[in-house]
Short mmCIF file of C-alpha atoms in Angstrom, two decimals:
data_model
loop_
_atom_site.label_atom_id
_atom_site.label_comp_id
_atom_site.label_asym_id
_atom_site.label_seq_id
_atom_site.Cartn_x
_atom_site.Cartn_y
_atom_site.Cartn_z
CA MET A 10 -47.46 -38.88 87.84
CA LYS A 11 -45.44 -42.02 87.60
CA ASN A 12 -42.56 -42.37 85.13
CA ASN A 13 -43.39 -44.20 82.16
CA PRO A 14 -40.71 -47.13 81.63
CA TYR A 15 -41.48 -47.82 78.09
CA PRO A 16 -39.55 -44.87 76.50
CA LEU A 17 -36.50 -46.23 78.35
CA LEU A 18 -36.98 -49.73 77.26
CA LYS A 19 -37.27 -48.73 73.68
CA ILE A 20 -34.01 -46.65 73.95
CA ALA A 21 -32.27 -49.66 75.46
CA ILE A 22 -33.39 -51.94 72.63
CA LEU A 23 -32.35 -49.42 70.12
CA MET A 24 -28.78 -49.20 71.64
CA LEU A 25 -28.63 -52.94 71.67
CA LEU A 26 -29.52 -52.99 67.90
CA VAL A 27 -26.86 -50.44 67.05
CA LEU A 28 -24.29 -52.29 69.07
CA PHE A 29 -25.27 -55.57 67.25
CA THR A 30 -25.19 -53.94 63.89
CA PHE A 31 -21.78 -52.43 64.51
CA LYS A 32 -20.45 -55.67 65.60
CA THR A 33 -21.87 -57.68 62.45
CA ASN A 34 -20.43 -54.90 60.29
CA LEU A 35 -17.07 -55.26 62.02
CA GLN A 36 -16.89 -59.00 61.69
CA ALA A 37 -17.87 -58.78 57.92
CA GLN A 38 -15.09 -56.34 57.23
CA ASN A 39 -12.60 -58.66 59.10
CA ASN A 40 -13.83 -61.60 57.10
CA GLU A 41 -13.20 -59.72 53.81
CA GLN A 42 -9.43 -59.59 54.08
CA TYR A 43 -7.78 -56.75 52.14
CA ILE A 44 -5.11 -58.02 49.64
CA PHE A 45 -2.41 -55.85 48.11
CA GLY A 46 -3.93 -54.54 44.91
CA ASP A 47 -7.60 -54.61 45.90
CA ALA A 48 -9.59 -51.63 44.82
CA LEU A 49 -10.53 -49.26 47.59
CA PRO A 50 -13.97 -47.50 47.16
CA ASP A 51 -12.19 -44.41 45.75
CA ALA A 52 -10.09 -46.35 43.27
CA PRO A 53 -10.09 -44.83 39.67
CA GLU A 54 -11.85 -46.72 37.01
CA LEU A 55 -9.10 -48.67 35.19
CA SER A 56 -7.52 -49.97 38.49
CA LEU A 57 -10.20 -52.68 38.79
CA ARG A 58 -9.11 -56.19 37.78
CA GLY A 59 -9.59 -57.51 34.35
CA GLU A 60 -11.66 -60.47 32.68
CA TYR A 61 -8.97 -63.12 33.35
CA LYS A 62 -8.08 -65.30 36.18
CA VAL A 63 -4.48 -65.39 37.07
CA GLY A 64 -2.14 -68.10 37.40
CA VAL A 65 1.48 -67.70 38.82
CA ARG A 66 4.76 -69.80 38.51
CA THR A 67 8.31 -69.52 39.51
CA LEU A 68 11.19 -70.03 36.99
CA GLU A 69 14.99 -70.15 37.31
CA PHE A 70 17.40 -69.03 34.67
CA VAL A 71 21.19 -69.03 34.39
CA HIS A 72 22.90 -66.38 32.37
CA LYS A 73 26.18 -67.90 31.52
CA GLY A 74 29.54 -66.42 31.04
CA GLN A 75 28.86 -63.01 32.84
CA ILE A 76 31.40 -60.64 34.26
CA ASN A 77 31.58 -60.95 37.93
CA VAL A 78 32.37 -57.42 38.71
CA LEU A 79 32.45 -58.13 42.47
CA LYS A 80 35.56 -60.13 41.87
CA SER A 81 37.16 -57.84 39.25
CA LYS A 82 40.84 -56.83 40.53
CA ASP A 83 43.21 -54.44 38.90
CA GLY A 84 41.00 -53.94 35.85
CA VAL A 85 40.81 -57.64 35.04
CA ASP A 86 37.29 -59.03 35.19
CA ALA A 87 36.25 -62.46 36.50
CA VAL A 88 33.53 -64.45 34.91
CA TYR A 89 30.66 -66.43 36.45
CA ASP A 90 27.29 -68.08 35.68
CA ARG A 91 24.71 -65.55 36.92
CA PRO A 92 21.37 -67.17 38.26
CA LEU A 93 18.18 -65.36 37.90
CA LYS A 94 14.91 -66.20 39.52
CA VAL A 95 11.74 -64.83 38.04
CA GLU A 96 8.06 -64.89 38.84
CA VAL A 97 5.48 -65.24 36.09
CA TRP A 98 1.92 -63.97 36.20
CA TYR A 99 -0.26 -64.89 33.35
CA PRO A 100 -4.12 -65.33 32.36
CA ALA A 101 -5.10 -68.78 33.51
CA ASN A 102 -8.03 -71.40 33.20
CA LEU A 103 -9.00 -72.30 36.82
CA SER A 104 -10.96 -75.54 37.68
CA ASP A 105 -13.87 -75.19 39.79
CA ASN A 106 -11.87 -76.21 42.91
CA GLU A 107 -8.85 -73.85 42.39
CA LYS A 108 -8.85 -70.70 44.23
CA GLU A 109 -7.32 -67.59 42.99
CA ILE A 110 -5.10 -67.08 45.97
CA VAL A 111 -1.53 -67.52 46.85
CA ALA A 112 0.92 -67.09 49.73
CA TYR A 113 4.17 -65.39 48.81
CA ASP A 114 7.40 -65.98 50.77
CA GLN A 115 9.33 -62.78 51.55
CA VAL A 116 11.83 -61.46 54.05
CA PHE A 117 12.59 -58.40 56.03
CA GLY A 118 16.17 -57.22 56.55
CA VAL A 119 19.32 -57.14 54.68
CA SER A 120 21.66 -60.15 54.11
CA ASN A 121 24.97 -59.67 55.91
CA ASP A 122 23.83 -56.83 58.11
CA PRO A 123 23.61 -57.87 61.84
CA LYS A 124 21.61 -54.81 62.60
CA ARG A 125 18.90 -55.89 60.13
CA PRO A 126 18.81 -59.72 60.22
CA LEU A 127 16.59 -61.49 57.62
CA ILE A 128 13.31 -62.46 59.09
CA PRO A 129 10.88 -64.53 56.75
CA PHE A 130 7.10 -63.58 56.21
CA GLN A 131 4.28 -64.39 54.04
CA PHE A 132 1.70 -62.20 52.35
CA LEU A 133 -1.35 -63.13 50.18
CA GLY A 134 -1.90 -62.53 46.45
CA ARG A 135 -4.76 -62.94 44.04
CA ALA A 136 -3.35 -65.68 41.93
CA ALA A 137 -3.38 -69.45 41.63
CA ARG A 138 0.01 -71.31 42.05
CA ASP A 139 0.85 -73.19 38.86
CA ALA A 140 -2.48 -72.84 37.15
CA LYS A 141 -3.08 -73.98 33.54
CA PRO A 142 -2.55 -71.15 31.02
CA LYS A 143 -5.39 -69.60 29.29
CA THR A 144 -5.30 -70.94 25.69
CA GLY A 145 -7.19 -70.63 22.58
CA VAL A 146 -7.31 -66.88 22.56
CA GLY A 147 -3.79 -66.10 21.11
CA ALA A 148 -0.68 -64.83 22.64
CA PHE A 149 -0.60 -61.95 25.15
CA PRO A 150 1.86 -58.94 25.35
CA LEU A 151 4.85 -59.34 27.57
CA ILE A 152 5.92 -57.09 30.37
CA VAL A 153 9.24 -57.41 32.19
CA VAL A 154 9.36 -55.94 35.77
CA SER A 155 12.50 -54.89 37.54
CA HIS A 156 12.58 -54.04 41.29
CA GLY A 157 14.81 -51.46 43.33
CA TYR A 158 17.86 -51.88 45.37
CA LEU A 159 17.25 -53.63 47.70
CA GLY A 160 14.13 -55.47 46.63
CA SER A 161 12.68 -58.54 45.12
CA ARG A 162 10.46 -59.80 42.28
CA LEU A 163 7.55 -59.71 44.81
CA LEU A 164 7.82 -55.96 45.58
CA MET A 165 4.90 -54.96 43.38
CA THR A 166 2.38 -57.81 43.18
CA TYR A 167 -0.46 -55.45 43.37
CA LEU A 168 0.48 -54.29 39.77
CA THR A 169 1.97 -57.49 38.42
CA GLU A 170 -1.19 -59.50 39.34
CA ASN A 171 -3.62 -56.67 38.23
CA LEU A 172 -1.88 -56.57 34.66
CA ALA A 173 -2.16 -60.43 34.20
CA SER A 174 -5.85 -60.06 34.79
CA LYS A 175 -6.12 -57.68 31.97
CA GLY A 176 -4.34 -60.06 29.50
CA TYR A 177 -0.64 -59.75 29.82
CA VAL A 178 2.24 -62.14 30.69
CA VAL A 179 4.03 -60.39 33.43
CA VAL A 180 7.70 -61.51 34.36
CA ALA A 181 9.40 -59.90 37.53
CA ILE A 182 12.99 -60.59 38.10
CA ASP A 183 15.02 -61.24 41.30
CA HIS A 184 18.14 -59.26 40.34
CA THR A 185 21.00 -61.34 41.74
CA GLU A 186 23.08 -59.44 44.47
CA SER A 187 20.49 -56.79 44.52
CA THR A 188 17.80 -58.55 46.69
CA TYR A 189 17.20 -58.52 50.39
CA ARG A 190 18.47 -62.15 50.58
CA ASP A 191 21.73 -61.52 48.79
CA ALA A 192 22.54 -57.87 49.11
CA SER A 193 26.02 -57.17 47.66
CA PRO A 194 28.05 -54.17 46.80
CA PHE A 195 26.24 -51.49 44.43
CA GLN A 196 28.51 -52.01 41.42
CA SER A 197 26.81 -55.35 40.55
CA THR A 198 23.63 -53.50 40.31
CA LEU A 199 25.05 -50.60 38.25
CA LEU A 200 26.35 -53.19 35.71
CA ASN A 201 23.67 -55.72 35.40
CA ARG A 202 20.40 -54.24 35.57
CA ALA A 203 19.74 -53.87 31.81
CA LYS A 204 21.60 -56.93 31.01
CA ASP A 205 19.32 -58.83 33.24
CA ILE A 206 16.22 -57.48 31.62
CA LEU A 207 17.46 -58.14 28.18
CA PHE A 208 18.41 -61.66 29.10
CA THR A 209 15.07 -62.45 30.58
CA LEU A 210 13.20 -60.90 27.73
CA ASN A 211 15.22 -63.35 25.34
CA GLN A 212 14.59 -66.25 27.73
CA ILE A 213 10.87 -65.71 27.91
CA ALA A 214 10.82 -65.22 23.91
CA ASP A 215 12.43 -68.65 23.69
CA LEU A 216 10.04 -70.47 25.89
CA ALA A 217 7.06 -68.89 23.97
CA LYS A 218 8.06 -70.46 20.77
CA PRO A 219 6.42 -73.36 19.27
CA LYS A 220 7.53 -76.83 20.44
CA SER A 221 9.18 -75.39 23.55
CA LYS A 222 7.23 -77.68 25.73
CA SER A 223 6.84 -74.69 28.27
CA PHE A 224 3.63 -73.40 29.78
CA LEU A 225 4.57 -70.07 28.05
CA GLU A 226 4.50 -71.78 24.55
CA GLY A 227 2.25 -69.70 22.46
CA LEU A 228 1.24 -67.63 25.59
CA ALA A 229 3.69 -64.60 25.62
CA ASP A 230 4.07 -62.29 22.52
CA ALA A 231 7.76 -61.15 23.05
CA ASN A 232 7.54 -58.97 19.89
CA ASN A 233 5.03 -56.63 21.83
CA THR A 234 6.99 -56.08 24.99
CA ALA A 235 6.86 -53.35 27.67
CA LEU A 236 9.41 -52.84 30.60
CA ILE A 237 8.55 -51.58 34.09
CA GLY A 238 11.10 -50.64 36.47
CA TYR A 239 11.22 -49.02 40.08
CA SER A 240 14.22 -46.96 41.28
CA MET A 241 17.37 -48.83 40.08
CA GLY A 242 14.83 -50.99 38.06
CA GLY A 243 13.97 -47.59 36.38
CA TYR A 244 17.53 -46.97 35.70
CA GLY A 245 17.79 -50.34 34.14
CA VAL A 246 14.73 -50.27 31.92
CA LEU A 247 15.66 -46.93 30.59
CA ASN A 248 18.94 -48.19 29.53
CA ALA A 249 17.50 -51.44 28.04
CA ALA A 250 15.15 -49.45 26.10
CA GLY A 251 17.83 -47.13 24.40
CA ALA A 252 19.14 -44.53 26.85
CA GLY A 253 22.83 -44.91 27.06
CA TYR A 254 24.62 -44.30 30.28
CA SER A 255 27.02 -41.25 30.35
CA GLN A 256 30.82 -41.48 29.94
CA GLN A 257 30.72 -39.90 33.53
CA ALA A 258 28.87 -43.07 34.60
CA GLY A 259 31.59 -45.16 32.98
CA THR A 260 34.28 -43.24 34.93
CA LEU A 261 32.46 -43.55 38.29
CA PHE A 262 32.03 -47.27 37.65
CA THR A 263 35.54 -47.78 36.88
CA THR A 264 36.64 -45.94 40.14
CA MET A 265 34.12 -48.02 42.25
CA THR A 266 35.52 -51.47 40.93
CA GLY A 267 39.20 -50.72 40.93
CA GLY A 268 39.54 -50.51 37.16
CA SER A 269 36.78 -52.50 35.51
CA LYS A 270 35.41 -50.89 32.33
CA ALA A 271 32.63 -53.62 31.99
CA ILE A 272 29.77 -51.01 31.91
CA GLU A 273 31.21 -49.29 28.73
CA VAL A 274 29.02 -51.58 26.46
CA ARG A 275 25.92 -49.89 28.12
CA THR A 276 27.10 -46.33 27.45
CA SER A 277 25.79 -44.12 24.73
CA GLY A 278 27.76 -44.06 21.48
CA ASN A 279 29.38 -47.56 22.31
CA ALA A 280 28.96 -49.93 19.06
CA GLU A 281 27.89 -52.94 21.30
CA PHE A 282 25.21 -50.68 22.94
CA ILE A 283 23.77 -49.22 19.71
CA ALA A 284 23.79 -52.90 18.31
CA SER A 285 21.67 -54.15 21.37
CA GLN A 286 18.66 -51.78 20.69
CA ASP A 287 15.72 -54.13 20.76
CA SER A 288 12.74 -53.47 18.50
CA ARG A 289 10.48 -55.77 20.64
CA ILE A 290 10.43 -53.17 23.36
CA LYS A 291 7.48 -51.01 22.52
CA ALA A 292 6.98 -48.99 25.93
CA VAL A 293 8.48 -48.19 29.32
CA VAL A 294 7.26 -47.42 32.65
CA ALA A 295 9.79 -45.95 34.91
CA PHE A 296 8.79 -45.29 38.54
CA ALA A 297 11.25 -43.00 40.41
CA PRO A 298 14.26 -43.79 38.01
CA TRP A 299 17.57 -43.37 39.78
CA GLY A 300 20.80 -41.71 38.45
CA MET A 301 20.43 -38.08 37.16
CA GLN A 302 21.73 -36.37 40.27
CA ARG A 303 24.67 -38.83 39.91
CA GLY A 304 25.63 -37.87 36.43
CA VAL A 305 24.41 -41.23 34.97
CA TRP A 306 22.35 -39.63 32.32
CA ASP A 307 23.20 -36.79 30.08
CA ALA A 308 21.52 -35.20 27.15
CA GLU A 309 23.19 -37.47 24.30
CA GLY A 310 22.32 -40.43 26.33
CA LEU A 311 18.68 -39.72 26.78
CA LYS A 312 18.11 -38.87 23.19
CA GLY A 313 18.56 -42.62 22.69
CA LEU A 314 15.27 -43.41 24.39
CA LYS A 315 12.62 -43.31 21.55
CA VAL A 316 9.83 -45.64 22.74
CA PRO A 317 6.89 -44.00 24.62
CA THR A 318 7.51 -43.71 28.22
CA PHE A 319 5.50 -43.25 31.39
CA PHE A 320 7.23 -41.78 34.24
CA VAL A 321 6.01 -41.80 37.94
CA ALA A 322 7.64 -39.59 40.77
CA GLY A 323 7.11 -38.14 44.11
CA SER A 324 7.92 -34.25 44.12
CA GLN A 325 9.85 -34.84 47.34
CA ASP A 326 11.78 -37.86 46.27
CA ASP A 327 14.92 -37.95 48.47
CA ILE A 328 16.66 -40.82 46.69
CA SER A 329 16.34 -40.11 43.02
CA GLY A 330 15.59 -36.49 43.36
CA TYR A 331 12.80 -34.66 41.43
CA GLU A 332 13.50 -31.43 39.73
CA ASP A 333 17.13 -32.21 39.08
CA GLY A 334 16.38 -35.95 39.02
CA ILE A 335 13.25 -37.66 37.68
CA LYS A 336 11.79 -34.67 36.09
CA ALA A 337 15.03 -33.78 34.46
CA ILE A 338 15.04 -37.24 32.81
CA TYR A 339 11.55 -36.85 31.59
CA LYS A 340 12.47 -33.40 30.06
CA GLY A 341 15.81 -34.80 28.60
CA THR A 342 14.05 -37.85 26.78
CA ILE A 343 13.20 -35.47 23.91
CA ASN A 344 12.82 -38.25 21.36
CA SER A 345 10.13 -40.08 23.17
CA GLU A 346 6.38 -39.46 23.71
CA ARG A 347 6.22 -39.23 27.56
CA TYR A 348 4.24 -38.63 30.41
CA LEU A 349 5.15 -37.78 34.02
CA LEU A 350 2.73 -38.49 36.82
CA THR A 351 3.76 -36.79 40.07
CA TYR A 352 2.46 -37.50 43.50
CA MET A 353 2.61 -33.99 45.26
CA ASN A 354 4.69 -34.19 48.46
CA ALA A 355 5.47 -37.90 48.07
CA ARG A 356 9.01 -39.21 48.48
CA HIS A 357 10.64 -42.12 46.74
CA ASN A 358 8.12 -44.94 47.72
CA VAL A 359 5.57 -44.47 44.82
CA ALA A 360 5.84 -48.07 43.36
CA PRO A 361 5.87 -50.76 45.91
CA ASN A 362 3.36 -52.92 47.82
CA PRO A 363 2.00 -51.30 50.98
CA PRO A 364 3.93 -52.04 54.22
CA PRO A 365 3.07 -55.60 55.33
CA ALA A 366 1.38 -56.01 58.83
CA GLU A 367 4.68 -57.59 60.10
CA SER A 368 6.47 -54.33 59.61
CA TYR A 369 4.19 -52.58 62.20
CA LYS A 370 6.30 -53.82 64.96
CA PRO A 371 8.63 -51.03 66.46
CA GLU A 372 11.71 -52.99 65.89
CA ARG A 373 10.86 -53.08 62.28
CA ALA A 374 10.54 -49.53 61.75
CA ARG A 375 13.23 -49.30 59.03
CA ASP A 376 11.53 -52.00 57.18
CA TYR A 377 8.21 -50.08 57.39
CA ALA A 378 9.85 -47.15 55.96
CA HIS A 379 11.16 -49.15 52.99
CA TYR A 380 7.51 -49.31 51.71
CA SER A 381 5.70 -46.42 53.29
CA GLU A 382 4.78 -42.90 51.96
CA PRO A 383 4.62 -40.36 54.82
CA ALA A 384 1.96 -38.06 52.97
CA TRP A 385 0.03 -40.75 51.10
CA ASN A 386 -2.20 -43.78 51.62
CA GLU A 387 -0.12 -46.40 49.77
CA ARG A 388 -3.16 -48.44 48.88
CA HIS A 389 -4.58 -45.30 47.08
CA ILE A 390 -1.17 -44.96 45.19
CA ASN A 391 -1.37 -48.68 44.31
CA ASN A 392 -4.82 -48.05 42.82
CA ILE A 393 -3.71 -44.90 40.95
CA ASN A 394 -0.66 -46.61 39.49
CA GLN A 395 -2.90 -49.51 38.32
CA HIS A 396 -5.07 -46.99 36.59
CA PHE A 397 -2.47 -45.07 34.68
CA VAL A 398 -0.26 -48.17 33.75
CA THR A 399 -3.35 -49.90 32.34
CA ALA A 400 -4.35 -46.97 30.25
CA PHE A 401 -0.74 -46.43 28.99
CA LEU A 402 0.02 -49.92 28.16
CA GLY A 403 -3.42 -50.69 26.82
CA ILE A 404 -2.82 -47.91 24.26
CA GLN A 405 0.78 -48.69 23.48
CA LEU A 406 0.56 -52.53 23.46
CA LYS A 407 -3.11 -53.33 22.75
CA HIS A 408 -4.30 -50.17 20.84
CA GLN A 409 -7.02 -49.72 23.28
CA ASP A 410 -9.14 -46.71 23.25
CA PHE A 411 -7.83 -45.16 26.42
CA GLY A 412 -6.91 -41.84 25.47
CA LYS A 413 -9.33 -39.91 27.43
CA TYR A 414 -7.66 -41.18 30.80
CA LEU A 415 -4.43 -39.58 29.85
CA SER A 416 -5.90 -36.42 28.22
CA VAL A 417 -6.43 -34.63 31.50
CA GLN A 418 -5.55 -31.14 32.68
CA PRO A 419 -2.00 -31.31 34.48
CA ASN A 420 -3.41 -30.20 37.77
CA SER A 421 -5.77 -32.61 39.29
CA ASN A 422 -7.03 -30.13 41.72
CA GLU A 423 -8.65 -27.82 39.16
CA LYS A 424 -10.99 -30.42 37.69
CA ASN A 425 -11.78 -34.09 38.54
CA TRP A 426 -9.71 -36.35 36.35
CA THR A 427 -11.42 -38.71 33.92
CA GLY A 428 -11.97 -42.12 35.60
CA PHE A 429 -11.78 -40.96 39.07
CA PRO A 430 -14.70 -40.79 41.51
CA PRO A 431 -15.72 -37.21 42.67
CA ARG A 432 -13.33 -35.41 44.78
CA SER A 433 -10.66 -38.24 44.57
CA SER A 434 -8.17 -36.81 42.20
CA VAL A 435 -6.22 -34.38 44.28
CA GLY A 436 -2.53 -33.80 44.85
CA LEU A 437 -1.46 -35.16 41.45
CA GLU A 438 0.08 -33.71 38.32
CA LEU A 439 0.19 -35.31 34.77
CA LEU A 440 2.52 -33.84 32.23
CA HIS A 441 2.85 -34.79 28.70
CA GLU A 442 5.24 -34.10 26.00
CA VAL A 443 5.70 -35.38 22.29
CA PRO A 444 8.97 -36.21 20.45
CA VAL A 445 10.83 -33.15 19.00
CA LYS A 446 10.76 -33.09 15.11
#
């Protein structure tokens, strides 16, 4: 009996079809480029972008007459005009030929460090450069964002763009002497974080006033402001919102600077600090805030934080600490309604964009580690952050009915959290405390 060639022909045709389908699907995936902040298939509900198209612009401010602590000597403080560059994301009106895409310029490395030379690179975002602002719908709540040390105003574009699409004006600061491009001794960061944040809030408030002739005129509602900070940015936003630094922090700063007492104006109990409390600040999001392990915060200072606060941490944070670090801050802010979202087994990098492709090279391993989380998918972390920050700020600034997304059992492994696709809320904890009476 002769062999029948037709079954073999059918198998060959079937294999060709499978290969063709695989190749087509692969090409489609490659053509649909992932951009930081895009929702993964398992992204929680509120991580999806909002109804508004997003514009982005760069502004430059100068904070005049500031203490130049890097040139302080023998307790005498020098003075300088402190430049600050900020990036502003906002709801926009796009014309038919405008694309909601932008290339951001960033660098790897650390200035003045021959072992980590500055290398420029670009990454894409979902915003339109210099687009016309959305008008005729009223002013949008303001959010001021503060990066880590070292960092930049572009460190969290997955979140800044996402929030702008949901009807916020989002302003991220390049903190002078604290970025990759101008890294300087740590004492400048210790002194200037909260001051930069409050100054930027005032600048945006002025630009939002009638007859300012700024694109922000009537666009931003500075009287309804939230602060977001990561690491040293978390240190800064907590202080700007009312948590005074400890006397120990003041002593540490004076020792580091050879006698400067410039930070005393941001310590708890100081008359100037008390007078600086800003009622326009309605909420705070603090990612991995630094300082508790170094004695920067104490019980008295943390009592000064009275606005609702959402903390985010990794249970294995090796920079800010967890039990005696971020969680201790959470427990100590007894006059604030607060939440603590914990990524179990994560370290410190629970806030940045994912590592850019350029950092995959072996010689850029330290730069890769600056963004990466060893036990987590950074894109998944970004989506979860978008979800919870949207819920929290939606409640605090817009009075939206998002309570169900925060009213979940503490352990995400026990039952699927509201808003999460089935089987996707694992390895998380969400704690909640109300102010003491």
